[in-house]
Structure formats: C-alpha cells, structure tokens
PDB file of C-alpha atoms (C1' of nucleotides) in Angstrom:
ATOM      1  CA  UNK A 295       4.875  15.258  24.593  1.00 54.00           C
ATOM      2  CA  UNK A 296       6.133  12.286  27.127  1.00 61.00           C
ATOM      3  CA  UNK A 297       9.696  11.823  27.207  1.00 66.00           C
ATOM      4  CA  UNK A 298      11.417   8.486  27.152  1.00 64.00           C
ATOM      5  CA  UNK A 299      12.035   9.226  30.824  1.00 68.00           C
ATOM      6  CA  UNK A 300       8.606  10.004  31.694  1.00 71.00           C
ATOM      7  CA  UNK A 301       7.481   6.966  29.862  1.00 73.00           C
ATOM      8  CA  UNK A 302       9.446   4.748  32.610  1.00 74.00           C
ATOM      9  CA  UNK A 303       6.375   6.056  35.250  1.00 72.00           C
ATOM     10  CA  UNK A 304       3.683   4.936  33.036  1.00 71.00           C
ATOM     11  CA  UNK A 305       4.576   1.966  30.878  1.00 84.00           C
ATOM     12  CA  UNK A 306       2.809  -1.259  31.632  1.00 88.00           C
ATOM     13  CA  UNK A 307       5.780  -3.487  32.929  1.00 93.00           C
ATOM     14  CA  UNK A 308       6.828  -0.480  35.064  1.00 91.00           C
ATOM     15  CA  UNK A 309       4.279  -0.423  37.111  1.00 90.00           C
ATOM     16  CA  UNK A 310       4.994  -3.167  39.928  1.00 91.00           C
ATOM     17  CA  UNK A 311       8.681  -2.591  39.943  1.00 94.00           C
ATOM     18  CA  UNK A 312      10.523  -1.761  43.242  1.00 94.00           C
ATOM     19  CA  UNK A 313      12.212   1.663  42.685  1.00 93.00           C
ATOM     20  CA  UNK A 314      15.683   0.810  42.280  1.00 94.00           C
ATOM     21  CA  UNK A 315      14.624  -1.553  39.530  1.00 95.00           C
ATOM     22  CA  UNK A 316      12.402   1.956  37.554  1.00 94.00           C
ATOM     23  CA  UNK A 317      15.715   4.157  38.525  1.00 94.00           C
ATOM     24  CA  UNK A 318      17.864   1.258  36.667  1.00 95.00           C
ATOM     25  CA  UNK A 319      14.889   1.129  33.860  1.00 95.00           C
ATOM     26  CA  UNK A 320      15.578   4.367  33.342  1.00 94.00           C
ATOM     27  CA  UNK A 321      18.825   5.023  33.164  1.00 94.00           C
ATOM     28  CA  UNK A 322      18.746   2.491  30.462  1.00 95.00           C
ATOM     29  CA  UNK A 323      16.413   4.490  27.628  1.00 95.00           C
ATOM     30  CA  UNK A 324      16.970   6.276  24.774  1.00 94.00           C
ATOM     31  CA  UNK A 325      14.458   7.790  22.163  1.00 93.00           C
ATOM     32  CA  UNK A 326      14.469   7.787  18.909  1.00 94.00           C
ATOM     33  CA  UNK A 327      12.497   9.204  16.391  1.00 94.00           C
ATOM     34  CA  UNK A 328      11.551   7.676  12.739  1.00 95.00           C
ATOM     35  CA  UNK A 329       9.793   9.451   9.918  1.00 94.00           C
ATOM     36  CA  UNK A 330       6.478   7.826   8.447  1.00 94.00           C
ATOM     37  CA  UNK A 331       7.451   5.137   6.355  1.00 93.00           C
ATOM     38  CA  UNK A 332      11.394   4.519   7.284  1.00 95.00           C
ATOM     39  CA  UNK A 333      12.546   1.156   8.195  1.00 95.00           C
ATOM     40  CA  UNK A 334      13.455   0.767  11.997  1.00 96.00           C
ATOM     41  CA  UNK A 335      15.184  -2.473  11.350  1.00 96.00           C
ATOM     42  CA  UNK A 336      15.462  -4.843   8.526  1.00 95.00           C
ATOM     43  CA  UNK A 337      15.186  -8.938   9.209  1.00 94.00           C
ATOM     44  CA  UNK A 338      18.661 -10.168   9.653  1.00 95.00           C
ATOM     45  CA  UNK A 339      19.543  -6.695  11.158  1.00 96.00           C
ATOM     46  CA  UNK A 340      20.797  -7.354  15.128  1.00 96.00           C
ATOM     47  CA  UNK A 341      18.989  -3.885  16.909  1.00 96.00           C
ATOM     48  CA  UNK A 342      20.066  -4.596  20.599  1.00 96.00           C
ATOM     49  CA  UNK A 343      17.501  -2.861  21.896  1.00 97.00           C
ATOM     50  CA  UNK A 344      13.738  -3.726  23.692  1.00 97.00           C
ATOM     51  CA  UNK A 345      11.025  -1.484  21.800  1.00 96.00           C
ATOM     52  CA  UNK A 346       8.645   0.652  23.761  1.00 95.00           C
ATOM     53  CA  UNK A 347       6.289   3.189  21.148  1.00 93.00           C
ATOM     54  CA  UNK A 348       5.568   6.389  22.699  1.00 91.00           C
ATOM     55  CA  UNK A 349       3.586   7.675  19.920  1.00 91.00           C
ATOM     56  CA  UNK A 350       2.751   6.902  16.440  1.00 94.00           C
ATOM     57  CA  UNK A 351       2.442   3.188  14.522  1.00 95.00           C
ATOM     58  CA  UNK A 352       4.871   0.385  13.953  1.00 96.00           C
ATOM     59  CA  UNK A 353       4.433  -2.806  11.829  1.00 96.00           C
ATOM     60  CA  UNK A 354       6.114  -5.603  12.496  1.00 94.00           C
ATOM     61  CA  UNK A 355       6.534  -7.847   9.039  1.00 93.00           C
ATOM     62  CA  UNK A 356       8.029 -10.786   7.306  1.00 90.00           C
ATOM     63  CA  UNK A 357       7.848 -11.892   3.829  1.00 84.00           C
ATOM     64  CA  UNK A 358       7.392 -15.713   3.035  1.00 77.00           C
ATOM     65  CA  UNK A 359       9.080 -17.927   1.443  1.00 76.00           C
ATOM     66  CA  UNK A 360       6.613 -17.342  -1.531  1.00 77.00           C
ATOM     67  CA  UNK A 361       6.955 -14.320  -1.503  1.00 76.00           C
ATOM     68  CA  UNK A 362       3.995 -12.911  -0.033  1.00 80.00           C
ATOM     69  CA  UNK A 363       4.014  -9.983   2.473  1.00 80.00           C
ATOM     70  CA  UNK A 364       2.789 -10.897   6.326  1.00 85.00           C
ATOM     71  CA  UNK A 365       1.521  -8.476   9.248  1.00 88.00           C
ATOM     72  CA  UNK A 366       2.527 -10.240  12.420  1.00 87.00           C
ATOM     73  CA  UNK A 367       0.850  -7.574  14.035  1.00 90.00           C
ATOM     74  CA  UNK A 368       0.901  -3.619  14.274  1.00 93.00           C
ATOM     75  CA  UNK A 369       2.156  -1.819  17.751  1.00 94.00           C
ATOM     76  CA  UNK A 370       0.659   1.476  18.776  1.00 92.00           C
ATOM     77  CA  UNK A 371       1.201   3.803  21.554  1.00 90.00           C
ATOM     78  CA  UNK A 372       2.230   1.612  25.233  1.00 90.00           C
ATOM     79  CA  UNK A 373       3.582  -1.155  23.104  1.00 93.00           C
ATOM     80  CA  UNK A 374       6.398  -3.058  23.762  1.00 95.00           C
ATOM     81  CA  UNK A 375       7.796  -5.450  21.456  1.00 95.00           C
ATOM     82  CA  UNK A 376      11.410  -7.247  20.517  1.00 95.00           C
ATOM     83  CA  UNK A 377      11.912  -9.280  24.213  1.00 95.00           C
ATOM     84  CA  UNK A 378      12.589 -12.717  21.761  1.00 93.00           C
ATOM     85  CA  UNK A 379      15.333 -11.334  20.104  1.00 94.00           C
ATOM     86  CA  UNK A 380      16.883 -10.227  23.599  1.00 95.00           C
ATOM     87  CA  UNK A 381      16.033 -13.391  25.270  1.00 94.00           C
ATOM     88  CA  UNK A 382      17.303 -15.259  22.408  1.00 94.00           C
ATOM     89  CA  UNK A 383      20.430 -13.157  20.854  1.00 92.00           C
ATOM     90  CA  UNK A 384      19.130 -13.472  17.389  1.00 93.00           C
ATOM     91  CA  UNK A 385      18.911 -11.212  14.850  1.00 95.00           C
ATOM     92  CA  UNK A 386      15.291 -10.115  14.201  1.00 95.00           C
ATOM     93  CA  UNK A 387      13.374 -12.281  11.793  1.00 93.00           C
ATOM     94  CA  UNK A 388      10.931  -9.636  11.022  1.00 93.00           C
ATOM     95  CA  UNK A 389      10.558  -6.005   9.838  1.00 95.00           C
ATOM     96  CA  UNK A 390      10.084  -3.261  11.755  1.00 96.00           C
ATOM     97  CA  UNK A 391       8.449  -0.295  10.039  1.00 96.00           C
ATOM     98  CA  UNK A 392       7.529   3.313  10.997  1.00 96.00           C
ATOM     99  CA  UNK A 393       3.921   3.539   9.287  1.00 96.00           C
ATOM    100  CA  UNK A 394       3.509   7.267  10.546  1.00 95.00           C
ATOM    101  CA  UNK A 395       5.881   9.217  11.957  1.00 94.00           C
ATOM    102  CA  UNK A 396       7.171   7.458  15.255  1.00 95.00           C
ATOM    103  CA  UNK A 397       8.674   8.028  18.556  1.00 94.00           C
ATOM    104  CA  UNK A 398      10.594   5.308  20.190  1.00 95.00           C
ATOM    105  CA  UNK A 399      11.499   4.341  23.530  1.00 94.00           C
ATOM    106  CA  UNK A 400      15.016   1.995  23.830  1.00 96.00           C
ATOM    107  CA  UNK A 401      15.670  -0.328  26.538  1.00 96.00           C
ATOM    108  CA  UNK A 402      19.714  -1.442  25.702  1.00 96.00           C
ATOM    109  CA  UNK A 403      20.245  -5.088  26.054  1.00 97.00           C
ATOM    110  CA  UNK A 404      22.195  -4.914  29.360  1.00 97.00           C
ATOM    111  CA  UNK A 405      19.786  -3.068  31.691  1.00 97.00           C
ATOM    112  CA  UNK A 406      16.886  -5.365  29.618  1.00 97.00           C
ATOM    113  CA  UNK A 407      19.122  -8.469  30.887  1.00 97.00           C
ATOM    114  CA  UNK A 408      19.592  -7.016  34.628  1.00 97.00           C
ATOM    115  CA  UNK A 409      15.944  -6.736  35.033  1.00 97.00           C
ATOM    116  CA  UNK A 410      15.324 -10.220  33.187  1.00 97.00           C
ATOM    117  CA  UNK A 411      17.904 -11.421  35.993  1.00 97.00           C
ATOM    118  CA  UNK A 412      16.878  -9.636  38.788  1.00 97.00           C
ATOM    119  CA  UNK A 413      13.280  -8.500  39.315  1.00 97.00           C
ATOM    120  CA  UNK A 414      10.191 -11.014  39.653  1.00 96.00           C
ATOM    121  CA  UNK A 415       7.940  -8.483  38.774  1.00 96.00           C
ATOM    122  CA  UNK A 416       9.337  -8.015  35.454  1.00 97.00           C
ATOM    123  CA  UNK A 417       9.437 -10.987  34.361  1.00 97.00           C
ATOM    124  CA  UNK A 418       5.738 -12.107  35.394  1.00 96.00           C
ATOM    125  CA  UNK A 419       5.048  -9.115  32.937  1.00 96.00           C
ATOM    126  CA  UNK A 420       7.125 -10.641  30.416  1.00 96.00           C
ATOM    127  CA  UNK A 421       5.136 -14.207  30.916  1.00 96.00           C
ATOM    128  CA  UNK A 422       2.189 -12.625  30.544  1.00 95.00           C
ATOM    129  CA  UNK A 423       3.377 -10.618  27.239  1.00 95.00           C
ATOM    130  CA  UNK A 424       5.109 -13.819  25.607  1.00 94.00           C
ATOM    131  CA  UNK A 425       2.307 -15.542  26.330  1.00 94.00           C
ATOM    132  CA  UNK A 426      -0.449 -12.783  24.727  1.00 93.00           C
ATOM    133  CA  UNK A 427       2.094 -12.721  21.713  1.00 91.00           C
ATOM    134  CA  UNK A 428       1.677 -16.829  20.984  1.00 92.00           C
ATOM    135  CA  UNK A 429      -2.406 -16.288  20.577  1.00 89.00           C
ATOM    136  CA  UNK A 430      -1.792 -14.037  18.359  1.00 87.00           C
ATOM    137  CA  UNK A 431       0.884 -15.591  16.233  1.00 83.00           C
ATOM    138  CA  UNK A 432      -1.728 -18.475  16.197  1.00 86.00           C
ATOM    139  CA  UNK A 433      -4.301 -16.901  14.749  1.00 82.00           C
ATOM    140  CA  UNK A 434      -1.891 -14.988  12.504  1.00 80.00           C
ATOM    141  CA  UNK A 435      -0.751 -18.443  10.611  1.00 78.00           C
ATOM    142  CA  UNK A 436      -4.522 -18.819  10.004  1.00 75.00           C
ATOM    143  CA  UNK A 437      -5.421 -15.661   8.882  1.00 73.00           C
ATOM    144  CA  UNK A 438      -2.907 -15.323   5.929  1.00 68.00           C
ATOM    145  CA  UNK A 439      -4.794 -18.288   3.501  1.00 73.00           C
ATOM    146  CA  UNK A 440      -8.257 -18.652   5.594  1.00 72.00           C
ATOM    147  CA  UNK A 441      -9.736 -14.935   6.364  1.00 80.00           C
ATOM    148  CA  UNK A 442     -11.567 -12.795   3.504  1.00 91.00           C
ATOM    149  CA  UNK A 443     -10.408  -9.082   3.900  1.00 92.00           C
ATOM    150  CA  UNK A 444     -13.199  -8.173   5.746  1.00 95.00           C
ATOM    151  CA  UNK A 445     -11.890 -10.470   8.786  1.00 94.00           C
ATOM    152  CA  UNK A 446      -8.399  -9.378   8.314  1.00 93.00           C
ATOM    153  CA  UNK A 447      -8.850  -5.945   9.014  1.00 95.00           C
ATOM    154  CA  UNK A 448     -11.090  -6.967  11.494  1.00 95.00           C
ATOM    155  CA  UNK A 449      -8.368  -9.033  13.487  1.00 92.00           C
ATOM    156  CA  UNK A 450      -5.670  -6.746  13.131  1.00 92.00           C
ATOM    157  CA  UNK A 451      -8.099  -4.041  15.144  1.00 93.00           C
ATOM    158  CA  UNK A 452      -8.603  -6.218  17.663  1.00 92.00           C
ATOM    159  CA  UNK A 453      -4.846  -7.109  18.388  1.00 90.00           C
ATOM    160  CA  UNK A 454      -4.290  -3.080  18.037  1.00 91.00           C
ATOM    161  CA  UNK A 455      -7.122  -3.014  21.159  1.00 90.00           C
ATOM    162  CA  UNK A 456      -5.627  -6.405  22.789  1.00 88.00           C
ATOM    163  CA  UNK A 457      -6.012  -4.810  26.863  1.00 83.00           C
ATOM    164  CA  UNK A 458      -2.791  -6.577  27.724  1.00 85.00           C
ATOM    165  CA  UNK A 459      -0.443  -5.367  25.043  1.00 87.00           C
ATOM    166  CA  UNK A 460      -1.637  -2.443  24.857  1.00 83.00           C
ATOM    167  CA  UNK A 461      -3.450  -1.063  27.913  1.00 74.00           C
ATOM    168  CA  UNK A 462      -3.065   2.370  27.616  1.00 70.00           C
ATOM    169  CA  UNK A 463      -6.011   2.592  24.700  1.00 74.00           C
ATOM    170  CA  UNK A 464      -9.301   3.049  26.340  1.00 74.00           C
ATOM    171  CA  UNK A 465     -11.605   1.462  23.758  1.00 83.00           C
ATOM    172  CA  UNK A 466     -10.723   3.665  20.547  1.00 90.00           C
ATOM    173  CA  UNK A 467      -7.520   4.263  18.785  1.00 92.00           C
ATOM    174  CA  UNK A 468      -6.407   6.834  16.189  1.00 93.00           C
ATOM    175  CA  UNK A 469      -5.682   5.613  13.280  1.00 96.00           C
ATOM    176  CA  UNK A 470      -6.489   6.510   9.270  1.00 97.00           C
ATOM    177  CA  UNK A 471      -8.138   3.827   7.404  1.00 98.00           C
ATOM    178  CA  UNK A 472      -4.944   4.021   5.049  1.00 97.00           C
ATOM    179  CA  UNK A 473      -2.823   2.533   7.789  1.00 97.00           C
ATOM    180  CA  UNK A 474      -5.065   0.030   8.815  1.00 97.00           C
ATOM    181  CA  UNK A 475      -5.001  -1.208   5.252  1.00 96.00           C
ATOM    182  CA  UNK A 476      -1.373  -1.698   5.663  1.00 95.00           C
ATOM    183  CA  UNK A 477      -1.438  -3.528   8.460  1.00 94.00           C
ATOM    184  CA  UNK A 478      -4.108  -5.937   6.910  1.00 94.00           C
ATOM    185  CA  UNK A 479      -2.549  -5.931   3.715  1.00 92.00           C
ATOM    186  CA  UNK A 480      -5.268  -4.524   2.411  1.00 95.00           C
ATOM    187  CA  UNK A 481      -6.119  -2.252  -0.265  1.00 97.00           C
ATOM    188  CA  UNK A 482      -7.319   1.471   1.257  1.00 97.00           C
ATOM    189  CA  UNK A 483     -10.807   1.032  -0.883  1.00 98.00           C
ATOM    190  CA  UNK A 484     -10.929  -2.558   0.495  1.00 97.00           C
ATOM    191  CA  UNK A 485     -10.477  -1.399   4.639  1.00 98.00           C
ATOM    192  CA  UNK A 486     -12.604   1.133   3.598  1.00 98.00           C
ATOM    193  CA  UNK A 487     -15.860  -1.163   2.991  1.00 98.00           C
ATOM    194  CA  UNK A 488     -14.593  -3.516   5.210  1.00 97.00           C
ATOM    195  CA  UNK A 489     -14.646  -0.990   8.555  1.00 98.00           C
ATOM    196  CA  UNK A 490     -18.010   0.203   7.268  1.00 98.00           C
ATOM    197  CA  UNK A 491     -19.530  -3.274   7.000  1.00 97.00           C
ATOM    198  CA  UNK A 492     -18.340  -3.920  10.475  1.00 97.00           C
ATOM    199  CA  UNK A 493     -20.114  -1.032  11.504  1.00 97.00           C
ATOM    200  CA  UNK A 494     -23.012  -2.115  10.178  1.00 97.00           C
ATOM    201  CA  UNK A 495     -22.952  -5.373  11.902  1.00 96.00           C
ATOM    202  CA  UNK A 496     -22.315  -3.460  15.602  1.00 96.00           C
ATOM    203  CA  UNK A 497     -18.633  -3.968  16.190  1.00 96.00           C
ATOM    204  CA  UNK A 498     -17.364  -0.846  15.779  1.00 96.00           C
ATOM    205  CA  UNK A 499     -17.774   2.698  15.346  1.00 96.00           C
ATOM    206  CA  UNK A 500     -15.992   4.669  12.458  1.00 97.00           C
ATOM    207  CA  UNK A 501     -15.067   8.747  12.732  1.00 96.00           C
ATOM    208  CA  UNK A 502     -12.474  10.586  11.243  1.00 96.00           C
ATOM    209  CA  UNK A 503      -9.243   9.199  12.001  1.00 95.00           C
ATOM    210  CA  UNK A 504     -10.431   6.876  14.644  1.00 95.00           C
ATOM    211  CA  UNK A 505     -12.305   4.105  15.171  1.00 96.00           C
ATOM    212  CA  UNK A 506     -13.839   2.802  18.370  1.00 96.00           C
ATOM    213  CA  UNK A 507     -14.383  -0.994  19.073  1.00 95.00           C
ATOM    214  CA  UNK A 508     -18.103  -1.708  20.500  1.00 95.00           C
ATOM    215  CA  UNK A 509     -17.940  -5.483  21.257  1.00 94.00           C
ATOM    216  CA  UNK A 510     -14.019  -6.706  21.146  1.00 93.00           C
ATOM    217  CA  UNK A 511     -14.876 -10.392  21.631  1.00 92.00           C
ATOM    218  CA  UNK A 512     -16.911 -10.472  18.738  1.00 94.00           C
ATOM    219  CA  UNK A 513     -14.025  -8.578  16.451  1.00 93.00           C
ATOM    220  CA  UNK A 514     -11.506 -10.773  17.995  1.00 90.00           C
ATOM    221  CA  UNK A 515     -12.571 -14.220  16.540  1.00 89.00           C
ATOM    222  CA  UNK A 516     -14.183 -12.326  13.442  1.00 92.00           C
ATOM    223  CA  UNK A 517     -14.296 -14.821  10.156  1.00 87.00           C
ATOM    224  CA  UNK A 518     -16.549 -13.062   8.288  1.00 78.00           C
TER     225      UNK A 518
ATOM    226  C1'  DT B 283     -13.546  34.482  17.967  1.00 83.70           C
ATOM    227  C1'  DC B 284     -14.714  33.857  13.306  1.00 83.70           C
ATOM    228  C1'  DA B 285     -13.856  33.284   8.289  1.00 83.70           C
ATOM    229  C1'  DT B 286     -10.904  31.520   4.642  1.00 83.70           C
ATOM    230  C1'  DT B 287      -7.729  28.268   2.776  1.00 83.70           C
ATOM    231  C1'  DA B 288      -4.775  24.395   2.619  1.00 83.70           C
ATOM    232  C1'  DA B 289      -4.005  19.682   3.635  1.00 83.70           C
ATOM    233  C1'  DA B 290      -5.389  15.235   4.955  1.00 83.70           C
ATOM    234  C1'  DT B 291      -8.795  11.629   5.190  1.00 83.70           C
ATOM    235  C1'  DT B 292     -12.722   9.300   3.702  1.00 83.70           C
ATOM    236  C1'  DG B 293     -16.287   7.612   0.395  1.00 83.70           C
ATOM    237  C1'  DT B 294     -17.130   6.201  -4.495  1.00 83.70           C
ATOM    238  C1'  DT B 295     -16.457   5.026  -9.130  1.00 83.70           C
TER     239       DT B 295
ATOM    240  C1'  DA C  65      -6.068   4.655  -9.800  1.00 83.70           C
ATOM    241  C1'  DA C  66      -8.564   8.817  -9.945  1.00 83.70           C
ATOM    242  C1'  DC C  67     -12.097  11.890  -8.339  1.00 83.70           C
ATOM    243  C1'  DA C  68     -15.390  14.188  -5.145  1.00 83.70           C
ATOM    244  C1'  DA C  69     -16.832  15.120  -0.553  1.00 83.70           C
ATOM    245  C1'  DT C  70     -15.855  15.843   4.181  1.00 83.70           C
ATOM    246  C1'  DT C  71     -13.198  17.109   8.173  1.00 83.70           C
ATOM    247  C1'  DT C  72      -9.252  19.125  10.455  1.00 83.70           C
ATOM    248  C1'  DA C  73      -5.486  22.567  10.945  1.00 83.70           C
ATOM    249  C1'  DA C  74      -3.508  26.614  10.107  1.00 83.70           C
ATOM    250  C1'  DT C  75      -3.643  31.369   9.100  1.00 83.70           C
ATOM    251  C1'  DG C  76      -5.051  35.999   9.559  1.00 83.70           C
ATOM    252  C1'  DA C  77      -8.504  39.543  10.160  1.00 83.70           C
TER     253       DA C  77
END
DNA sequence: TCATTAAATTGTT
DNA sequence: AACAATTTAATGA
C-alpha cells in the first residue's frame, strides 16, 4: 500500500518540483484513514489541511437552500482537492464524505502556503487545477434541475475520468454501481439502468466493480 | 491447486 | 424495498 510519503514521488503537482520543494512537500504530510461512510469534515468545519486521496472515494457535497442534496463532484485515487479553502482561509462550504473506506494524504496549511509562495511550478499546477474545477462547477449548476438521471450519472463518470484531476486512472476506475449512485444522487436501481443504457449506446463498458469509459467526450457533455 | 462457502455486487421485480 | 443471480474472496483439504 503507498504511504503518504511515497505518494509525494507520484502525485500530479509533484512532479515538476525542484527537490528541495518535494523534501519540504514531504515533510509536510500526514495520513489519515476514514471508515466507509464517516464524515471527513462538515461545512462550516475549518480542516487546515490540502486533501490528496491515496485510495478509496470521497464526495464532496452541499445541501441547498431548499433543501436538496448536491454532488459537486466525487474524488478518487490521485485527487487533490480543498486549495480554495487554503487560498481563501474559509471554512469549507461543502461536505466531505468517506463513501468507502478511505486513505488520506494531508498537506498542513503552512508548507501548502510555502509552496503557494515559493515554487512556480506549483502553482502553474494549481492554475491548471482551479481552472479544471470552474468547468466543472459550471456544468454542475446545470445538471441539478436540467439532466434526467441517465445524464447525471453519466457526468459524474466523466469528472471521476477528468485526465487532469485525476491522471493516475488509465481509462477505467473501480467503483460499485452503489457508489456511483451516490455520487449522482441516484437511486442504486436507477445507476443501474442508467450505466447499462450507456453501454448500449457505446460509451462505456460495465464489469464487476468497474467500469471503463470508451469515448469520454461523448460522456462528458452527455444530456441524454 | 482445487472445491466449498461466505460476502459483496449486480440485475430485476 | 426485497429477491435472485453472479462474481469475488476466503478458507481448508
């Protein structure tokens, strides 16, 4: 199993820092480890940390002002996640949820702020991240009144395949068709149909506990 | 290595 | 929500 510190060699944003900047990376993570279905943080909670998952499935969550539950997007293995509230020094306006069991890596503010400060490679990684986020969040707003379930599940695959969050997964993920469903906000019976109607139509493929994504384009700007 | 069983996931109603 | 079928994992011969 990789370690928080062997995480440093391989995760995304590492990988064109000089080496005092990964030795300082480094000395700045923790792990932490949440059991499937425990809340990592609550909105209004202040977690001074930057969020890196090693393995296993995180939602990240708000509820309206109605009252209705909303996915801002889910965060698998080789996802990072949280650099707004750093930037910022807010309290998270979200939920974070563990939706099987989880390993996190945990970046504390200080060392987050020292490479924010000092290293030009780290923060043309977090341009490019910020910037990947705000599509998403975009089609997000949509999605909630617009998309039939069907296109729900079928965006929240695509973000979970998005190449520059999360460029670790080479064109399938694991993940149980229950989980997806939570993600989407959609029933189990309901992400059921829907995967196997996108199979139908050539976007994906469906096995046991994974799923891989034959045309990402298409799934991306899915509407049904 | 193979067979059996238990547990988890998926497909339907 | 409940049930049946399928697949995986775990156990032990």
């Amino acid at each position: 199993m990789a370690t928080a510190h062997d995480l440093v060699r391989t995760a995304i944003w590492a990988r064109e820092l000089a080496e005092d900047e990964i030795e300082r990376a480094r000395r700045g993570l923790s792990e932490r480890q949440f059991a499937k279905g425990a809340y990592i943080c609550h909105r209004g909670d202040r977690l001074d940390y930057w969020t890196g998952v090693i393995t296993g499935l995180v939602k990240i969550s708000a509820i309206s002002r109605s009252g209705k539950a909303m996915t801002f997007a889910g965060v698998g293995p080789g996802g990072w996640f949280g650099e707004g509230s750093m930037l910022k020094d807010e309290t998270r306006k979200y939920d974070l949820v563990a939706l099987r069991d989880t390993s996190l890596a945990m970046l504390n503010k200080s060392t987050f702020l020292w490479l924010y400060e000092n290293s030009k490679a780290f923060n043309r990684f977090l341009v490019r991240q910020l910037n990947e986020r705000m599509g998403q969040f975009i089609a997000t707003i949509e999605q909630d009144r617009i998309l039939d379930p069907k296109a729900r599940v079928a965006r929240n695959l695509s973000w979970l395949f998005n190449p520059v969050l999360y460029p670790g997964t080479g064109g399938h993920i694991e993940i149980t068709q229950e989980e997806l469903g939570l993600l989407a906000g959609v029933s189990r019976p309901v992400a059921n149909r829907s995967l196997q109607a996108l199979e139908d139509e050539g976007l994906i493929r469906v096995e046991h506990e994974r799923i891989t994504v034959l045309d990402l384009s298409r799934l991306a700007v899915y509407e049904g």
